XYZ file of N, CA and C in Angstrom:
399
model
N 26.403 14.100 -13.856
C 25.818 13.684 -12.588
C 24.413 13.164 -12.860
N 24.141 11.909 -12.127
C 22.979 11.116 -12.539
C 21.829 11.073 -11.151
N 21.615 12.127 -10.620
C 20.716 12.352 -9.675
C 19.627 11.631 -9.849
N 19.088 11.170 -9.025
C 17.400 10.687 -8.585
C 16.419 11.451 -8.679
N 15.151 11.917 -8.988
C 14.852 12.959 -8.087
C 13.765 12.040 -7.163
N 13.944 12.708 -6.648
C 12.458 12.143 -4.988
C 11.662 11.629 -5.756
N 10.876 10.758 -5.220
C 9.619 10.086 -5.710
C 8.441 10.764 -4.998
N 7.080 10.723 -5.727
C 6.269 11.739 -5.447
C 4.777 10.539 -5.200
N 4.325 11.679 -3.973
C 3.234 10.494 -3.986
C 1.838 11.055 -4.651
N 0.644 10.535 -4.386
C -0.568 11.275 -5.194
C -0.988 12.366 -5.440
N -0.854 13.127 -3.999
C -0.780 14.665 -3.834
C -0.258 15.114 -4.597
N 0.968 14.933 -4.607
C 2.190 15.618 -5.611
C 3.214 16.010 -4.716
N 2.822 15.618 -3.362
C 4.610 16.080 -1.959
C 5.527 14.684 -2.274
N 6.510 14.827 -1.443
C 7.496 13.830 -0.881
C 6.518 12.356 -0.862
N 7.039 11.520 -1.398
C 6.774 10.405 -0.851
C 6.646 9.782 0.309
N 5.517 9.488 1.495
C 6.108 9.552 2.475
C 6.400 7.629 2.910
N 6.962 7.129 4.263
C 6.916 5.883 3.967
C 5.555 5.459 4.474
N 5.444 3.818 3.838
C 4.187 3.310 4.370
C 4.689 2.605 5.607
N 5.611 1.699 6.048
C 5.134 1.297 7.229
C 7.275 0.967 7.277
N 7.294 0.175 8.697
C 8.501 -0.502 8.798
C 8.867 -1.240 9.339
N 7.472 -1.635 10.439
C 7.127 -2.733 11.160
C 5.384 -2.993 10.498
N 4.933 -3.914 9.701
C 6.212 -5.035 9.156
C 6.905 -3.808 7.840
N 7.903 -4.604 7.723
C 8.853 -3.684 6.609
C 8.300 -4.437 5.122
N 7.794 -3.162 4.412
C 6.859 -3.274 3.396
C 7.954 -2.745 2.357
N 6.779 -2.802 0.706
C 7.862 -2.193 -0.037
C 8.069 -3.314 -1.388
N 8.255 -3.268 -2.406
C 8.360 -3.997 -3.040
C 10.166 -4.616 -2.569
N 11.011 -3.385 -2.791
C 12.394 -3.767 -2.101
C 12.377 -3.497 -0.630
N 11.428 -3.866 0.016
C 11.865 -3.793 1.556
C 12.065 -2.984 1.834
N 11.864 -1.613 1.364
C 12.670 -0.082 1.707
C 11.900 0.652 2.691
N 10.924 0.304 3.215
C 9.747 1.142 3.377
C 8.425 2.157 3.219
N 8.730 2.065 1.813
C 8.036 2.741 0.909
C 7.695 2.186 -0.281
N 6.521 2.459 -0.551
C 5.967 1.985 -1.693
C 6.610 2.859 -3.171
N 7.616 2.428 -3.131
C 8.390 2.940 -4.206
C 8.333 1.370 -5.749
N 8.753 2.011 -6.743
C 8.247 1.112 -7.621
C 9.314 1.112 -8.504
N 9.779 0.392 -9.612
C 10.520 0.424 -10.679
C 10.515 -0.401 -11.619
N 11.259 -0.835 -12.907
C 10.952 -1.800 -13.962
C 11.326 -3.097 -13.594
N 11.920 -3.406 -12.370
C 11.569 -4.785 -11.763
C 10.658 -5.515 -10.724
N 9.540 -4.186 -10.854
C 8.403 -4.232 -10.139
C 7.332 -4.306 -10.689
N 6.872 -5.649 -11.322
C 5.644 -5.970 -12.018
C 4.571 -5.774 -11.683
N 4.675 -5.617 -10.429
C 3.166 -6.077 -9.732
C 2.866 -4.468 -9.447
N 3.754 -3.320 -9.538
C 4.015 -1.867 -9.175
C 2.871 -2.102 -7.843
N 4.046 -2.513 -6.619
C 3.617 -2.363 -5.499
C 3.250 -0.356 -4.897
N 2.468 0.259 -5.312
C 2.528 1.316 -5.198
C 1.380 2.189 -4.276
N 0.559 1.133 -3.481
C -0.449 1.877 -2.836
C -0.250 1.206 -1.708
N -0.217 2.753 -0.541
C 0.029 2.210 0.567
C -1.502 2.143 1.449
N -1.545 0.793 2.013
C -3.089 0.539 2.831
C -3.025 -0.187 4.176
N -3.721 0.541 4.576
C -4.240 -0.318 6.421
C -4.791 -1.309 5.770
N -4.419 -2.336 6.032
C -5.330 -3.991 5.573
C -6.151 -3.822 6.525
N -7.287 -4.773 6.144
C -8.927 -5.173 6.745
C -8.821 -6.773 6.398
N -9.514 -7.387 8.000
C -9.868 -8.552 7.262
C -10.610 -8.962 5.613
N -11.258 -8.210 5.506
C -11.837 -8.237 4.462
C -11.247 -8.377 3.409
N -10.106 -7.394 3.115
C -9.494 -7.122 1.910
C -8.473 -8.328 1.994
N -8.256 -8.695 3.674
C -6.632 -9.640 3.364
C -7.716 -11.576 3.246
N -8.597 -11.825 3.420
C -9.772 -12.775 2.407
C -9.996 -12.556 1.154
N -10.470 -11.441 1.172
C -10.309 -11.194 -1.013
C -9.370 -11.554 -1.228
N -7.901 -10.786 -1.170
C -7.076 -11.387 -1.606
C -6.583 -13.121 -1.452
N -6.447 -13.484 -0.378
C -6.482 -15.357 -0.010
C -7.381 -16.014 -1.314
N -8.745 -15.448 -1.127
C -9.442 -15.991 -2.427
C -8.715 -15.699 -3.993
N -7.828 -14.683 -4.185
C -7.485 -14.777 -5.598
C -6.583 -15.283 -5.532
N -5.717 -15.888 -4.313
C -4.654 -17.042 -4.546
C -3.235 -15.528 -4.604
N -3.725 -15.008 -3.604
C -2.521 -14.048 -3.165
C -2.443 -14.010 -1.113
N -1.887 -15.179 -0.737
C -1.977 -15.317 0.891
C -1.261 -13.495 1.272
N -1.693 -13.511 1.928
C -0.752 -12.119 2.270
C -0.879 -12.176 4.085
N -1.382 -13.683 5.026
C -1.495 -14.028 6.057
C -0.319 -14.756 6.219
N 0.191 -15.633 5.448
C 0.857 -16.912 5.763
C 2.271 -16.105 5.716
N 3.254 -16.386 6.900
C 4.275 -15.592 7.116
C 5.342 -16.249 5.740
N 6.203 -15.789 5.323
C 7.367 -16.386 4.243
C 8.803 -15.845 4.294
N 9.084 -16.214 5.282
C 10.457 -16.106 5.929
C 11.411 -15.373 4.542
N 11.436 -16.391 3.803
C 12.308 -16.380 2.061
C 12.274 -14.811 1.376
N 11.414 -14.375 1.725
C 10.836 -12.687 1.333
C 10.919 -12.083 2.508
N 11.292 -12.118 3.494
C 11.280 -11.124 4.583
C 10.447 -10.883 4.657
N 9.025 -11.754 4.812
C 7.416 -11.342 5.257
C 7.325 -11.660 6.223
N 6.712 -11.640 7.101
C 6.032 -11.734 8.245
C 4.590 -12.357 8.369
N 3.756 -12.155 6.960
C 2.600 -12.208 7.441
C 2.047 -11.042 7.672
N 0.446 -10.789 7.259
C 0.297 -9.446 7.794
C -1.168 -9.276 8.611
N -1.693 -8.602 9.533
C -2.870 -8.855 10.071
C -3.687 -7.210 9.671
N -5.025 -7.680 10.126
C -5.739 -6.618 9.971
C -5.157 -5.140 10.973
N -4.963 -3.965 10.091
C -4.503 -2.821 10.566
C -2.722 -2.269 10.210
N -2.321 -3.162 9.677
C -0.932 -3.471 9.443
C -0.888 -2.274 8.276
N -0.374 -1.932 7.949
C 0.523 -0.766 6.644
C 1.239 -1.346 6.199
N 0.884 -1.882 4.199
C 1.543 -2.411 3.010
C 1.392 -2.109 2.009
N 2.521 -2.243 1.254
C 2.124 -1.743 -0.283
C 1.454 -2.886 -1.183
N 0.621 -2.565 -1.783
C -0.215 -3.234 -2.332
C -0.111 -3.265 -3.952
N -0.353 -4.002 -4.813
C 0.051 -3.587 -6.213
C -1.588 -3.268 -6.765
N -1.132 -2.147 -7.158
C -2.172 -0.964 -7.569
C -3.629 -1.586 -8.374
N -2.927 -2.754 -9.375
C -4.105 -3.330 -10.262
C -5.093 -4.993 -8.990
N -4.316 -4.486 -8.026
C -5.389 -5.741 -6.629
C -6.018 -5.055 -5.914
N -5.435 -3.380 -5.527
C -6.343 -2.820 -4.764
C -7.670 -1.964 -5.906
N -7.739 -1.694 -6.714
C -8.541 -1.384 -7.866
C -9.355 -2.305 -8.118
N -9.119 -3.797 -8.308
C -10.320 -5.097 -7.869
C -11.076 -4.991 -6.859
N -9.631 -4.890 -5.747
C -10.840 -4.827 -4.494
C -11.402 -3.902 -4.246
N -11.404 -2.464 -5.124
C -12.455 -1.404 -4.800
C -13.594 -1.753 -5.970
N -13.428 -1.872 -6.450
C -14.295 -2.442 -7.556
C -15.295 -3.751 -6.935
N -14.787 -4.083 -6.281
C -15.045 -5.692 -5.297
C -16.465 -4.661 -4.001
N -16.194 -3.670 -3.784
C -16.262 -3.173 -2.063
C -15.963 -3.629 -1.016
N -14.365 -4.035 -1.436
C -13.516 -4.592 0.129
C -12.155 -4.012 -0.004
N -12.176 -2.559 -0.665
C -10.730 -2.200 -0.761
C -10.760 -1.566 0.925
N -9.384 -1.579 1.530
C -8.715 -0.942 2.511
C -8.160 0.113 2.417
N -8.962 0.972 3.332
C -8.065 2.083 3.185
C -6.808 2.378 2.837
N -6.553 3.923 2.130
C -5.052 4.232 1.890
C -4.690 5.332 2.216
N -3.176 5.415 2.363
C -2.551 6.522 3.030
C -1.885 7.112 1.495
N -2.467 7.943 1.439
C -2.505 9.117 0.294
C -0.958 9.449 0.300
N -0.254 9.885 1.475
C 1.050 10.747 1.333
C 2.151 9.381 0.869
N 1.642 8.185 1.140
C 2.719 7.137 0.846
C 2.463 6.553 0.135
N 1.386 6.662 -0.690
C 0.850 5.898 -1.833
C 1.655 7.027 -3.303
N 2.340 5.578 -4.093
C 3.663 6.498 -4.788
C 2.256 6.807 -6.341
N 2.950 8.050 -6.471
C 2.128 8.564 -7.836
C 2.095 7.656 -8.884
N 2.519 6.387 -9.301
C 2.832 5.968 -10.390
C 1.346 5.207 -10.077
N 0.473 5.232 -8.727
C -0.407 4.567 -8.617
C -1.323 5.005 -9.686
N -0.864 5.851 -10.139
C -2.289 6.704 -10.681
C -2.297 6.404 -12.591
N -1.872 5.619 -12.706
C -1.522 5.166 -13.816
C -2.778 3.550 -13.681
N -3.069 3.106 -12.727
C -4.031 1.926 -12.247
C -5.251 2.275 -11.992
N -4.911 3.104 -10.826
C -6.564 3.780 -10.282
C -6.393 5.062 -10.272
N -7.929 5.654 -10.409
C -8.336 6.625 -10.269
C -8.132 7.517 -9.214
N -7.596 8.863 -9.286
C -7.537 9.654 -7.924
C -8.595 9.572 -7.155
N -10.118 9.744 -7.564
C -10.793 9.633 -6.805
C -10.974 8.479 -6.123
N -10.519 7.415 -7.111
C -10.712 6.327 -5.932
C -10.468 5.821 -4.625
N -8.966 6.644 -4.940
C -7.985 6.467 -3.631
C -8.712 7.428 -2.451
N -8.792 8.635 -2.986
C -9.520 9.824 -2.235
C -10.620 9.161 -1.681
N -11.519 8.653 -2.118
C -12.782 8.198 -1.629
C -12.609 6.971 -0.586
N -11.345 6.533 0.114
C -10.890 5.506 0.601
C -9.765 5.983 1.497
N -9.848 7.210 1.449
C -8.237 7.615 2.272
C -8.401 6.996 3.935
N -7.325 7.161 4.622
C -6.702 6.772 6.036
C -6.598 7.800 6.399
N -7.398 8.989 7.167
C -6.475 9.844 8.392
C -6.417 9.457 9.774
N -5.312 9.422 10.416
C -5.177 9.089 11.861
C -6.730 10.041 12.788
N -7.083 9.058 13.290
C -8.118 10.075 14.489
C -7.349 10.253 15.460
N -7.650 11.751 15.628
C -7.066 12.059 17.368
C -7.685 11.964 18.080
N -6.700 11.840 18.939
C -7.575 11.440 20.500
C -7.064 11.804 21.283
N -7.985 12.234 22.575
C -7.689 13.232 23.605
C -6.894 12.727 24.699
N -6.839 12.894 25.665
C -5.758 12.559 27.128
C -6.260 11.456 27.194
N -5.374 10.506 27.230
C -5.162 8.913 27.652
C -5.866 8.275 26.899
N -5.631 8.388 25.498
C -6.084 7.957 24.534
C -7.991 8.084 24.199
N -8.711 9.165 24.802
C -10.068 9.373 24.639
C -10.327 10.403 23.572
């Protein structure tokens, strides 16, 4: 028997997913899951910022312009995508990386960047009180 086991994210829990509107993923799965036909090891999951989705345009990676052919959409500021680990490490290196969501960002990230880096950049949801205050 040739079991899987779960994929693990930075923490060391469950992988969780990054987004599904738009549906992210190197295979579209929803998760920043990665494998040996994943060059780019789409593996960090991030709230885009204008900022970061211009850095990237400037290195000649559109990640605005929708592309039907890939099941993209296009993505706008606030959106949840996996990002390949050695662009968001530029752009922290840059000071225009976008936040990341730690529980869906897959461990293999950590082979690119630094834990602290990610840590020093994390996403937690703010709560908010009755009727959204």
């Amino acid at each position: 028997m040739n079991e899987r086991e779960p994929s693990k994210n930075v923490l060391g829990g469950p992988l969780q997913a990054c987004s599904f509107d738009p549906l992210t993923g190197y295979t579209r799965t929803g998760c920043c899951e990665t494998g040996p036909d994943d060059p780019g090891e789409h593996t960090v999951c991030a709230r885009v910022t204008e900022e970061f989705l211009a850095f990237s345009l400037a290195r000649g990676n559109d990640l605005v312009t929708p592309q039907p052919q890939w099941r993209f959409a296009g993505l706008k500021p606030g959106d949840r995508w996996c990002l390949c680990a050695a662009r968001w490490r530029e752009a922290w290196e840059a000071g225009v990386a976008p936040p990341v969501v730690l529980e869906a960002t897959h461990e293999a990230a950590l082979r690119v960047v630094p834990f602290e880096a990610l840590r020093s950049c994390a996403w937690t949801a703010k709560k908010t009180g009755p009727a959204g205050r």
